Coordinates of C-alpha atoms in Angstrom, one line a residue:
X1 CA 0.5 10.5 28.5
X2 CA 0.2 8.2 25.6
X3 CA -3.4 10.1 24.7
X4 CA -1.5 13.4 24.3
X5 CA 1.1 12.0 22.2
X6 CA -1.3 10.5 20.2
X7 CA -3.1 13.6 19.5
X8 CA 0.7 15.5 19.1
X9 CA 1.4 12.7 16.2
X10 CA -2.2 13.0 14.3
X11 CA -1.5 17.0 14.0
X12 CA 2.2 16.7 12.9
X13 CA 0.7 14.1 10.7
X14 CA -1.6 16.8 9.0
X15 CA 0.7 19.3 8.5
X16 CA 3.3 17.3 7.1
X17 CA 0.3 15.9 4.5
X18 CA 0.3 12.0 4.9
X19 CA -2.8 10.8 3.3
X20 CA -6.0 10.9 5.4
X21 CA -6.2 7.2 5.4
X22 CA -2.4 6.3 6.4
X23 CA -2.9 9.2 9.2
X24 CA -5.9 7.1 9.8
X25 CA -4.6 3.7 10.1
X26 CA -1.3 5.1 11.9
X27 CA -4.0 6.6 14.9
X28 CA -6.0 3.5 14.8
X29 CA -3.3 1.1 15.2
X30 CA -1.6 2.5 17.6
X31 CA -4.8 3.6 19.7
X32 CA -5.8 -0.5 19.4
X33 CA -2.0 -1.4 20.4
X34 CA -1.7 1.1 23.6
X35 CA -5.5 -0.3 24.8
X36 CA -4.8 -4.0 24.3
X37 CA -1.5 -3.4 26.4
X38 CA -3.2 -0.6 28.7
X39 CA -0.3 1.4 27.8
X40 CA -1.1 4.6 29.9
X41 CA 2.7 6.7 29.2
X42 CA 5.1 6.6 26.1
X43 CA 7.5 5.3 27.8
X44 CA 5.5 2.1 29.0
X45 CA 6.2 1.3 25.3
X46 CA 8.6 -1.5 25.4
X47 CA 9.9 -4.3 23.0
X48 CA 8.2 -6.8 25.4
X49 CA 4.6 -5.1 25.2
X50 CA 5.5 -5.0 21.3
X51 CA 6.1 -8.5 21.2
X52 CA 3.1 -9.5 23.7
X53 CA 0.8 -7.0 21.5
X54 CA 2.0 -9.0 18.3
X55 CA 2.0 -12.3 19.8
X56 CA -1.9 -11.9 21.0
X57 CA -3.0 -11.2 17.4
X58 CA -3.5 -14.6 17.4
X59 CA -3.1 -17.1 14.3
X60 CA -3.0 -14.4 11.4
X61 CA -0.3 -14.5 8.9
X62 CA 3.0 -13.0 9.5
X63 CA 2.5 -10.7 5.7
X64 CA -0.7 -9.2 8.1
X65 CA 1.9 -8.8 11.8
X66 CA 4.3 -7.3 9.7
X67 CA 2.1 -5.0 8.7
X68 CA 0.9 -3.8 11.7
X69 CA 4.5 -4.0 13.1
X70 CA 5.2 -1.2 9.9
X71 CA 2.6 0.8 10.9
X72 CA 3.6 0.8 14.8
X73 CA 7.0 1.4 13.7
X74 CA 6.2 4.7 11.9
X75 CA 4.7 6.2 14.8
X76 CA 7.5 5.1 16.6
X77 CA 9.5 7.1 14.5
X78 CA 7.4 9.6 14.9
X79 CA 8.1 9.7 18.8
X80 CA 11.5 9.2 18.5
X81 CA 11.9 12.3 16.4
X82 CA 10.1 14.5 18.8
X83 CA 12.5 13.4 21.4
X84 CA 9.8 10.8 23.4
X85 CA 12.7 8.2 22.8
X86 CA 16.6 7.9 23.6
X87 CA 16.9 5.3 21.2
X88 CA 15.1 3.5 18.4
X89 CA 15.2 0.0 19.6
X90 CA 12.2 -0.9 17.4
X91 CA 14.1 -0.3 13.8
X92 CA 15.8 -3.8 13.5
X93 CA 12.4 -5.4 14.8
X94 CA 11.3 -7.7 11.8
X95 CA 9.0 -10.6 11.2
X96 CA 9.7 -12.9 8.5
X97 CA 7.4 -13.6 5.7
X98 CA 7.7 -16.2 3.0
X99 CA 5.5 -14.7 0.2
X100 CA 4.8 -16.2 -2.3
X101 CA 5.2 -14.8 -6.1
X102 CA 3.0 -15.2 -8.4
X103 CA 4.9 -16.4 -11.8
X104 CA 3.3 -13.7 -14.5
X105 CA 1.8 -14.8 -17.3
X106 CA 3.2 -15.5 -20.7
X107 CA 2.9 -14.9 -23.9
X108 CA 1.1 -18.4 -25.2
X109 CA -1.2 -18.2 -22.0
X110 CA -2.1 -14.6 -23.0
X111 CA -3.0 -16.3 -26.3
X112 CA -5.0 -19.0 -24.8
X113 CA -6.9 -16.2 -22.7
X114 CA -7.3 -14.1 -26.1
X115 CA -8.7 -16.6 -27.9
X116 CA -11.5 -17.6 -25.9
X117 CA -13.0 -14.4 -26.8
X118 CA -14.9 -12.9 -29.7
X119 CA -13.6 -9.9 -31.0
X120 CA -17.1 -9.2 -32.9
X121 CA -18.4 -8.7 -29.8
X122 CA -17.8 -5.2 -28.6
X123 CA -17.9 -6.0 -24.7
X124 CA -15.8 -9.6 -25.4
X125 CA -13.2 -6.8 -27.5
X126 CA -13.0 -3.9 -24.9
X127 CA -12.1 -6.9 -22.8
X128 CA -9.5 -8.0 -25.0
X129 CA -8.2 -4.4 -25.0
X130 CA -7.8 -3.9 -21.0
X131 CA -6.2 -7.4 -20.9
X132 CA -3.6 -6.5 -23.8
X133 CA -3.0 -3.1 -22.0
X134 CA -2.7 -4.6 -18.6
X135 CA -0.3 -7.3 -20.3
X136 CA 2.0 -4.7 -22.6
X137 CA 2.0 -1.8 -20.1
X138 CA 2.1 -4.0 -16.8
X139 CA -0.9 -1.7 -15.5
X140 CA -3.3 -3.2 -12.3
X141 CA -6.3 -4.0 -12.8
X142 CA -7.1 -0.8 -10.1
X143 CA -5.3 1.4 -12.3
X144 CA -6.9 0.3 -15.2
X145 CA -10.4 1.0 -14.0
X146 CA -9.5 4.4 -13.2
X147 CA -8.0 5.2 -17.0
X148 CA -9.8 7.7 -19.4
X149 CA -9.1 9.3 -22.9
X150 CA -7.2 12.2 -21.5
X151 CA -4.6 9.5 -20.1
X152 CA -3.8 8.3 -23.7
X153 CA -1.6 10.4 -26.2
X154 CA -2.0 8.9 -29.1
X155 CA 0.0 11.4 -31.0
X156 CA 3.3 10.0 -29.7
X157 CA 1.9 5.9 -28.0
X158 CA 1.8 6.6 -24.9
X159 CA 0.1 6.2 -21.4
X160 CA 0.4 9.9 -19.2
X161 CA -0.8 8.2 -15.9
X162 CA -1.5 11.0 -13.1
X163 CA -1.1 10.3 -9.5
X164 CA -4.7 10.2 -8.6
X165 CA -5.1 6.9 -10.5
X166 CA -1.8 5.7 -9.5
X167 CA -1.3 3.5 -6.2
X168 CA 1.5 4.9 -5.4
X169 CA 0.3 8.5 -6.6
X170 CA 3.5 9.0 -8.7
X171 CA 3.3 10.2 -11.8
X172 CA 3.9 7.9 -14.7
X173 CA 4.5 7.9 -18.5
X174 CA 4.3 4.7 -20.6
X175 CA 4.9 3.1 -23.9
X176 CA 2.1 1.3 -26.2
X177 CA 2.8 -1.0 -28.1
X178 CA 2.1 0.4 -31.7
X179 CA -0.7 -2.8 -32.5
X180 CA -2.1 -2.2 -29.2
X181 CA -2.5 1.6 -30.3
X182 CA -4.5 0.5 -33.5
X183 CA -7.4 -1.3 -31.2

């Protein structure tokens, strides 16, 4: 029964460590998937009811399909490895996306955006920091927010960023710029 397996995968999940919200959004999504298809056994799971399941989403973008098809797909994997599944008929399942990149900034719009502000100010000049280390050091603005004085060596210029204020939790070591280093 798909509830069993469901419960099977959350546990394995657990002990193997995954994050609490991945685990999460790997039980949600495929709870809300095995409901909308009243999906009742693992092996009612189909490329059809994938397909139906993806199709009734409905006009949402194919970036957000795909990502639901990702996160179906890992629990897929999931089953397959515990033997639920022959075969992986899922893995060459893709949707296509056309996203768009954003073209970063350069260095005379940085200047523009620099010069609008007044370094006398001190909230206008901590601004003009973060911007020149998000700039120099190619840092989110998430990541950003998250950085304190322990992070910074200023002994040898650089940026020791931990995995707790890292998206993808790896750990990091950076470069400043020495005239970023004098602000």
């Amino acid at each position: 029964p798909i509830d069993n397996a469901i419960l099977i995968i959350k546990e394995q999940l657990k002990v193997i460590g995954l994050r609490k919200t991945t685990a999460y959004e790997y039980i949600h999504t495929i709870k809300r998937f095995t409901s909308d298809m009243e999906i009742e056994y693992v092996d009612e799971i189909t490329l059809e009811s994938l397909l139906e399941w993806l199709s009734r989403m409905g006009d949402i973008s194919n970036v957000t399909k795909n990502s639901r098809l990702r996160v179906i797909k890992a629990v897929l994997n999931r089953m397959y490895d515990n033997g639920w599944f022959e075969k992986n008929w899922w893995k060459p399942l893709k949707i296509k996306t056309d996203e768009k990149i954003k073209a970063p900034a350069d260095e005379q719009q940085l200047a523009i955006l620099l010069s609008l502000l007044d370094m006398s100010n001190f909230i206008q000049f901590r601004d003009a920091v973060a911007i020149l280390t998000m700039y120099h050091c190619g840092l989110r603005v998430a990541t950003l927010i998250k950085l304190e004085e322990k992070h910074i060596d200023f002994e040898t210029n650089t940026l020791l960023l931990t995995g707790d204020i890292m998206k993808n939790h790896d750990i990091l070591k950076l470069p400043i710029p020495n005239e970023l280093a004098v602000y």
